[in-house]
Coordinates of C-alpha atoms in Angstrom, one line a residue:
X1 CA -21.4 23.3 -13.2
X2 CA -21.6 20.7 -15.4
X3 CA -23.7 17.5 -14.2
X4 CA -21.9 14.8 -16.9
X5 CA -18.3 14.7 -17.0
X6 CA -16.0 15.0 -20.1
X7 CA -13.6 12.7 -17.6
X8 CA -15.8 10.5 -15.3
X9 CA -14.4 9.7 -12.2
X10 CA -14.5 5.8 -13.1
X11 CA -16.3 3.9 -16.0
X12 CA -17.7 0.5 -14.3
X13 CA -19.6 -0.2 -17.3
X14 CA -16.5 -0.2 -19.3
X15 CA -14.5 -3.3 -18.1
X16 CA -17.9 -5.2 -18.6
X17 CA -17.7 -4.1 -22.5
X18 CA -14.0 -5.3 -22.5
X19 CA -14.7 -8.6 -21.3
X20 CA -18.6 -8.8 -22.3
X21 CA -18.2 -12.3 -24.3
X22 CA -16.3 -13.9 -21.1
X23 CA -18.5 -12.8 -18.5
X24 CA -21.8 -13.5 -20.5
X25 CA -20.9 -16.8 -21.0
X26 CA -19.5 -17.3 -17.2
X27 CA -22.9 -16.2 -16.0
X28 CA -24.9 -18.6 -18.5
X29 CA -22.6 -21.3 -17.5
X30 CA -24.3 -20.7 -13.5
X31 CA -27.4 -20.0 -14.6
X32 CA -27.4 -23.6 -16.1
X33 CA -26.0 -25.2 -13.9
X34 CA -28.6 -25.1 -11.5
X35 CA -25.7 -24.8 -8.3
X36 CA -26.9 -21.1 -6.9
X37 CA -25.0 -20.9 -3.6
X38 CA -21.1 -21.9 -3.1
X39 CA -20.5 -25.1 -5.3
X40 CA -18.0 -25.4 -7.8
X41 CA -17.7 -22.2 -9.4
X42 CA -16.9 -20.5 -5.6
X43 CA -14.3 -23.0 -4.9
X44 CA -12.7 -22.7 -8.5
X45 CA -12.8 -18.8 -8.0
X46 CA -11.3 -19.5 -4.7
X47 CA -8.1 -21.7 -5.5
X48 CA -7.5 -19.0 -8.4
X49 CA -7.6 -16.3 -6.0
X50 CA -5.5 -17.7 -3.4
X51 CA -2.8 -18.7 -6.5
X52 CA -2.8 -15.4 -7.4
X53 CA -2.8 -13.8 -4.1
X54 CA 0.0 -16.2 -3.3
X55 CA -1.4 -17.4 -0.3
X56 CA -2.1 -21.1 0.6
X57 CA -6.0 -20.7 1.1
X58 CA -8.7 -18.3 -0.1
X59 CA -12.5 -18.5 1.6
X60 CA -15.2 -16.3 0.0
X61 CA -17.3 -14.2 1.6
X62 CA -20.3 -11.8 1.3
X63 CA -18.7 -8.6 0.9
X64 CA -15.9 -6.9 2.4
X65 CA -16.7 -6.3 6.2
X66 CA -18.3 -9.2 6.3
X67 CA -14.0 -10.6 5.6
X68 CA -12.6 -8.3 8.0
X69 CA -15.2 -9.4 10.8
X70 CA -15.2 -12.8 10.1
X71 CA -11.2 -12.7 9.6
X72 CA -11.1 -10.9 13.0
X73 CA -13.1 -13.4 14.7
X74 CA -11.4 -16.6 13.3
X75 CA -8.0 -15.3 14.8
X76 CA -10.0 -14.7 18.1
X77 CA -11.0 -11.2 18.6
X78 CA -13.8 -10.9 21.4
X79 CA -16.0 -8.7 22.9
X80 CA -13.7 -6.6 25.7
X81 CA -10.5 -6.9 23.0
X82 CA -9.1 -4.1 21.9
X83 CA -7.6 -4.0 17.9
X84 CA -5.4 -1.4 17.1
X85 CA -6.6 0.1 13.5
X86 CA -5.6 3.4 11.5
X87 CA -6.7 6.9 12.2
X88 CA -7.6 7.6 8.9
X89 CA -9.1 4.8 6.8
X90 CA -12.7 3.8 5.4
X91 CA -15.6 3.3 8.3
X92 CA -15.5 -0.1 7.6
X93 CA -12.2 -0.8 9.1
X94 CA -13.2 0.2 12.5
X95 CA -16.9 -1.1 12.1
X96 CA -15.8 -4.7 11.8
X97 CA -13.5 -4.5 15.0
X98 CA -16.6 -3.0 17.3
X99 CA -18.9 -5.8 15.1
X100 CA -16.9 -8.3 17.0
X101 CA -17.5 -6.4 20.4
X102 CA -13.8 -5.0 20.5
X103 CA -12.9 -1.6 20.7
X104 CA -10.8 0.2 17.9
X105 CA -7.5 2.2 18.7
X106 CA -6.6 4.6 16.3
X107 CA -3.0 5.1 15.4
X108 CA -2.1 7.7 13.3
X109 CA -0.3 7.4 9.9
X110 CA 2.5 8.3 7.9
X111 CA 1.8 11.8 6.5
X112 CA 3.6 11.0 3.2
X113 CA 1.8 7.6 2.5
X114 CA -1.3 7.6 4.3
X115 CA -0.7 4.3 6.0
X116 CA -0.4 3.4 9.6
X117 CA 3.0 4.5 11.4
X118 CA 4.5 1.5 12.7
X119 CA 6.4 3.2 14.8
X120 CA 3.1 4.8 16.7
X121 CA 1.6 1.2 17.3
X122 CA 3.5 0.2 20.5
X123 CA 3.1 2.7 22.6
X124 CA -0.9 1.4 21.3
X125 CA -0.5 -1.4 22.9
X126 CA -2.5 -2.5 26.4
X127 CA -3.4 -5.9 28.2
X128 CA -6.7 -6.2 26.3
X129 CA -4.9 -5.5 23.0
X130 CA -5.8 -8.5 20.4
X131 CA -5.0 -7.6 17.5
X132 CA -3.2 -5.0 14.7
X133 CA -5.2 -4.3 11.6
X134 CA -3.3 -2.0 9.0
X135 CA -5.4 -0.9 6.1
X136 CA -3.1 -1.0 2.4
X137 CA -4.9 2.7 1.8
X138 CA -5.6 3.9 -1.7
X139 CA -3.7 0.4 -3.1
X140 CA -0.1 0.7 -1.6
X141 CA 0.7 -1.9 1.2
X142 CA 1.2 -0.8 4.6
X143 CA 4.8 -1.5 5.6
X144 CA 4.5 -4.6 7.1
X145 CA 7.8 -6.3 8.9
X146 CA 8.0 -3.3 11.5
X147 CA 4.5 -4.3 12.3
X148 CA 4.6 -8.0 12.1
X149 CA 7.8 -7.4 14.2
X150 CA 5.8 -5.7 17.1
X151 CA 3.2 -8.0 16.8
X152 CA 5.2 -11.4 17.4
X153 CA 6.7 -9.4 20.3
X154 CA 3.5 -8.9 21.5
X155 CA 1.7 -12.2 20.5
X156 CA -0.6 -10.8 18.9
X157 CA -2.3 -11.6 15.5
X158 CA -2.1 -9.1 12.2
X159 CA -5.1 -9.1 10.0
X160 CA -5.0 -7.5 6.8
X161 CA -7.5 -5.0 5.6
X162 CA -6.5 -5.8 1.5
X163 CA -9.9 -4.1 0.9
X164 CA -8.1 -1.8 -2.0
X165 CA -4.8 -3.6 -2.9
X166 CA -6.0 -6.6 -5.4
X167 CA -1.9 -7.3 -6.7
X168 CA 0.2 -4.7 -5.0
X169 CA 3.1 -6.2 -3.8
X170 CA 5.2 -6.1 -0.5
X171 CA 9.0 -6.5 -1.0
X172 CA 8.1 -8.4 -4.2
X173 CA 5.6 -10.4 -2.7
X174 CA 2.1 -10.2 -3.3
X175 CA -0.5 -9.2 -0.6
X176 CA -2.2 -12.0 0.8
X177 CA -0.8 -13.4 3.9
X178 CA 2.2 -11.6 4.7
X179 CA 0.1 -11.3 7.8
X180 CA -2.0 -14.0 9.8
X181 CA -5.0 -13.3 7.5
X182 CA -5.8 -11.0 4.7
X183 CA -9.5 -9.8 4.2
X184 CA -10.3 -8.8 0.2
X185 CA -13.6 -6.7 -1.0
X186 CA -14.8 -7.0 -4.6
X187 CA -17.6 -4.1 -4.4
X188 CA -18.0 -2.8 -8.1
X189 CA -15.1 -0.2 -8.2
X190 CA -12.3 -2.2 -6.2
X191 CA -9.3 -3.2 -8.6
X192 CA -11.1 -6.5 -9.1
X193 CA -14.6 -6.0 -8.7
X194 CA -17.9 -7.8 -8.6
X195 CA -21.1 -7.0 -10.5
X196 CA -22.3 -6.8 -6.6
X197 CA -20.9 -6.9 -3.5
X198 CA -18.5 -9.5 -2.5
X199 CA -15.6 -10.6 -0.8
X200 CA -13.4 -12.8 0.5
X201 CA -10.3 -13.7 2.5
X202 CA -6.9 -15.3 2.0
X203 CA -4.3 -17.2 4.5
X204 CA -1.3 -19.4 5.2
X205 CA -3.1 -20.8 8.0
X206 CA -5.7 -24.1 7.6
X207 CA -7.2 -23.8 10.7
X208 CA -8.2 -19.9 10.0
X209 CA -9.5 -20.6 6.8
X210 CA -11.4 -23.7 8.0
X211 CA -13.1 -21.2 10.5
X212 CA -14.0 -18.8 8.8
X213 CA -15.5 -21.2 6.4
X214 CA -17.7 -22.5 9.0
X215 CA -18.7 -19.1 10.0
X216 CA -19.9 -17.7 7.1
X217 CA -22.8 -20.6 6.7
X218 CA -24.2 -20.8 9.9
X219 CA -21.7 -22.6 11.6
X220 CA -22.2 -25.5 9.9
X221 CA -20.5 -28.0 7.9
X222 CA -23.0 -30.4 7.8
X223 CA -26.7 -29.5 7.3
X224 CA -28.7 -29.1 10.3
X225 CA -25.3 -29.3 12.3
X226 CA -24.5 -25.8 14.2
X227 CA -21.1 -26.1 15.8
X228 CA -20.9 -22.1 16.6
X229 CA -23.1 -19.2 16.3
X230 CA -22.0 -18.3 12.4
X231 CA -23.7 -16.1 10.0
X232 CA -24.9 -15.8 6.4
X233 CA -22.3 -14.3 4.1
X234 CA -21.5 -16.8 1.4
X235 CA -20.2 -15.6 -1.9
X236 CA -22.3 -15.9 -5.0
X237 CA -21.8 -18.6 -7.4
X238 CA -22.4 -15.5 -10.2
X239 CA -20.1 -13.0 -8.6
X240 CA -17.6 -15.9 -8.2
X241 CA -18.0 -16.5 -12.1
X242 CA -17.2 -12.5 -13.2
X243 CA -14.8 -12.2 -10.8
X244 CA -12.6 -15.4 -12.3
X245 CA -13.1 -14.1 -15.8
X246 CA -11.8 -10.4 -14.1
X247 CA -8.9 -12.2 -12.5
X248 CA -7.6 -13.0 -15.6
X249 CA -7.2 -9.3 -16.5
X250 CA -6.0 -7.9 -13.2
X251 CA -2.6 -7.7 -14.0
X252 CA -3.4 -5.8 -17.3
X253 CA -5.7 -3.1 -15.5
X254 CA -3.4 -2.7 -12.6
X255 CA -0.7 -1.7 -15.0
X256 CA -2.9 0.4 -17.2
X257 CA -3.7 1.9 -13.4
X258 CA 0.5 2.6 -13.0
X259 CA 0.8 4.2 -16.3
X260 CA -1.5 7.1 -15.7
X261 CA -0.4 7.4 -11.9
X262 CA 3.5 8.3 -13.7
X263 CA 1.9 10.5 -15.9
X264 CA 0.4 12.3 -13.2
X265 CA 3.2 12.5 -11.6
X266 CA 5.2 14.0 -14.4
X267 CA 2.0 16.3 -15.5
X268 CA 1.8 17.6 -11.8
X269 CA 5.2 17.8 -10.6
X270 CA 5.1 21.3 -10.7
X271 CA 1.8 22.2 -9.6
X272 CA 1.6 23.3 -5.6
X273 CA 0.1 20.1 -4.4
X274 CA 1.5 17.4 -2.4
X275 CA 2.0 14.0 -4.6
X276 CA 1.6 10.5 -3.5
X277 CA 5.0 9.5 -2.4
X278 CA 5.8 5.4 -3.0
X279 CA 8.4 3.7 -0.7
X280 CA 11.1 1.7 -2.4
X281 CA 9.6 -1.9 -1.0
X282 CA 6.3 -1.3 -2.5
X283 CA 4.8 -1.9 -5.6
X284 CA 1.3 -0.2 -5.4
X285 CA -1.6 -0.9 -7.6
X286 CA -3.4 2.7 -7.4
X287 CA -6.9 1.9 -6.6
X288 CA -7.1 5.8 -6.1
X289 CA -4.4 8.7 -7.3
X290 CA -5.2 11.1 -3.9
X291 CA -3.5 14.4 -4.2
X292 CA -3.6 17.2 -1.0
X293 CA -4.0 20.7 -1.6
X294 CA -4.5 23.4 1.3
X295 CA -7.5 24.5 -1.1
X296 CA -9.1 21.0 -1.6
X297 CA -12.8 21.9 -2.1
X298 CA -11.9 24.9 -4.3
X299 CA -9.8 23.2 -6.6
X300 CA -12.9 20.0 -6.4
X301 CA -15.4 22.7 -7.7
X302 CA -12.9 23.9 -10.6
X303 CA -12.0 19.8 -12.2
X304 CA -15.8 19.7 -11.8
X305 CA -16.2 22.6 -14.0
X306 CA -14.3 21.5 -16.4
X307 CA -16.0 18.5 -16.8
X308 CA -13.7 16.4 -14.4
X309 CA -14.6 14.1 -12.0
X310 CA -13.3 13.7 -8.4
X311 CA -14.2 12.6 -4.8
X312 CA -13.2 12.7 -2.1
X313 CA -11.4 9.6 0.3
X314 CA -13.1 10.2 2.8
X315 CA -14.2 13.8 4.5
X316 CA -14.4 12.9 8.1
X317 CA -12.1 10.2 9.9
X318 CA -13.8 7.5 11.9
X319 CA -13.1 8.9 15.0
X320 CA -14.9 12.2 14.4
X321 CA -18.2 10.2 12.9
X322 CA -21.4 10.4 14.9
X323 CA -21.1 6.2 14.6
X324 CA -18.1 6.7 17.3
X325 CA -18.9 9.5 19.4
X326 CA -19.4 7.2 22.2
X327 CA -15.6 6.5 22.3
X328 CA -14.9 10.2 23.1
X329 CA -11.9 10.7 20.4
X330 CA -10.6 14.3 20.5
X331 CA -9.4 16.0 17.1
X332 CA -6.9 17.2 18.9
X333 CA -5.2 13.5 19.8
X334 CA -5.3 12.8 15.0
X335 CA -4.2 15.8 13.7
X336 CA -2.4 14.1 10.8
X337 CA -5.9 12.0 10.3
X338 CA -7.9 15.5 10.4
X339 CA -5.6 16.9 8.0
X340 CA -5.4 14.4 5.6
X341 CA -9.6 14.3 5.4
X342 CA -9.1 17.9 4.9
X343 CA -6.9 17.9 1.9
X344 CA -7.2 14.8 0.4
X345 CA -8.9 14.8 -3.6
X346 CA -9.0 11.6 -5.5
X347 CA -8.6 12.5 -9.0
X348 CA -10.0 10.0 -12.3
X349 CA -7.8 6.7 -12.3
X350 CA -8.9 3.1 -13.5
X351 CA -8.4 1.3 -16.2
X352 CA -10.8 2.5 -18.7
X353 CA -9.6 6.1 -18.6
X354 CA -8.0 8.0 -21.2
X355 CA -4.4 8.5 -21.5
X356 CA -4.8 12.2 -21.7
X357 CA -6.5 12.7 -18.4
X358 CA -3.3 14.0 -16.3
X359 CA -2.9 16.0 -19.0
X360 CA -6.3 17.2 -19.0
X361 CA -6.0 17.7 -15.0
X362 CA -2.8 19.6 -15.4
X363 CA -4.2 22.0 -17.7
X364 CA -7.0 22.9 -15.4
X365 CA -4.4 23.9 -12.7
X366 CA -2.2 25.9 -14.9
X367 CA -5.4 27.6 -16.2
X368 CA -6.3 28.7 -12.9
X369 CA -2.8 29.5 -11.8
X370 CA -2.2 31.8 -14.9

């Protein structure tokens, strides 16, 4: 088993090469200018993000949980609340919900998308229900009007977890505030990443975004001047500069990103795996290109051999992590959550890779199958 790969997973150091020149300068620029937290460079990062995420307002933030509980908490999640989340998505969805004292309630997904099943959240619902928080998995928006429909019948709030779906668009429009509140990450190998952590969040609503901007300095506005009980999780003036010089290339990766997902698709279309499948409404921006095969960690061992990297989103669901054993979730109540951490495999995608990878990746399955 190889320990380099001919075909790395992703190449992080490979956008910085493309745009070296821009971001070198972006970070001289905040190194002389003396302004080290917020300032001018966050709130120009900040207007550009919320243009582009066609949303009205855009507050940045530490990194991406930080979003999610701070989003969660500015639309008034409390301790005793209950948030209804996915069965199957990162820790960190679930981890901001019980941050805020709240208690997650897994619904389980769409088998063929990987997304929460709208038509699953009612029967969700209880008295001490607060919230819905759908997850865009893997880069391909949740199908939101069946779930914003439930939740204005409901009156409750939907907050966004946008974490992996910088550009993907819902019915033509981009993520951002479909929702009450969207909450971004810009960790290293998101769509649009950071050279750190980093995050932020985007809304229609003034009065959310003005409270989560208090919240994420200390509950101030004014120095000295504590209004609530807020925290520290302000975005850095440096990550704000890389991340408006990655902005401007977003578009550009994200369809270098769609390019190789239809050539997978035509290189594996006749391999015995099950595909992504895309809904007609959305335009996905593949942050990851998840195939399921009955003989996942086999066929993991066999790419690596051949000098192909893969991982794998993610191996246990939430509700089966020692994190959560306290909430007493049986495997038996997410079998679709189970089986997708069982068979999922993430193959190389970004937009640095070679355009013979799915070729690459379908030769290794014929090879074995012949």
């Amino acid at each position: 088993m190889t320990n380099m790969h001919d075909i790395p997973f992703l190449d992080l150091q490979a956008a910085y090469r493309e745009l070296k020149a821009d971001i070198d300068k972006a970070v001289a620029r905040v190194l002389e200018s003396g302004w080290y937290i917020l300032g001018p460079e966050v709130e120009a990062f900040e207007q550009e993000f919320a243009a582009y995420c066609q949303a009205d307002h855009a507050v940045g933030v530490g990194n991406g949980l930080d979003a999610l509980v701070l989003a969660l908490r500015a639309v008034g999640v409390r301790p005793g609340d209950e948030v209804i989340v996915p069965s199957n998505t990162y820790i960190a969805t679930w981890l901001a919900v019980t941050q805020c004292g709240a208690t997650p309630v897994p619904v389980e997904p769409y088998e063929s998308t990987f997304n929460i099943d709208p038509e699953r959240i009612e029967a969700a619902i209880t008295p001490r229900t607060r919230a819905i928080l759908p997850v865009h998995l893997y880069g391909q928006p949740a199908d939101l009007d069946p779930i914003l429909s439930v939740a204005r019948r409901h009156g409750l709030r939907v907050v966004e977890d946008a974490a992996q779906a910088h550009g993907a668009r819902y019915k033509g429009r981009r993520i951002g505030a479909h929702g009450d509140v969207a909450a971004w990450s810009f960790y290293p190998g998101k769509n649009l990443g950071a050279l750190g952590d980093g995050g932020a969040v985007t809304t229609d609503d003034a009065a959310i975004a003005d409270r989560i901007r208090l919240l994420r300095n200390y509950g101030s506005r004014e120095k000295y001047v504590h209004e609530v009980q807020g925290v520290n999780s302000r975005l850095d003036p440096l990550q704000a500069a890389v991340l408006r010089v990655k902005l401007t290339m977003l578009d550009d990766w994200n369809e270098r990103r769609r390019t190789l997902a239809a050539r997978y698709a035509e290189a594996l279309a006749g391999a015995d795996l099950t595909l992504p499948k895309v809904p007609d409404w959305a335009e996905p921006v593949w942050h990851l290109f998840v195939i399921r095969s009955r003989a996942r960690d086999a066929l993991q061992t066999r790419f690596d051999r051949a000098g192909i990297g893969t991982l794998i989103h993610y191996p246990i669901p939430p509700h089966a992590q020692q994190a959560y054993e306290s909430l007493e979730l049986d495997d038996k109540a997410f079998p679709l959550a189970c089986r997708l951490a069982e068979e999922g495999l993430s193959l190389p995608i970004g937009p640095h890779l070679t355009s013979d990878a799915p070729v690459a990746v379908a030769n290794v399955l014929e090879r074995e199958c012949s």
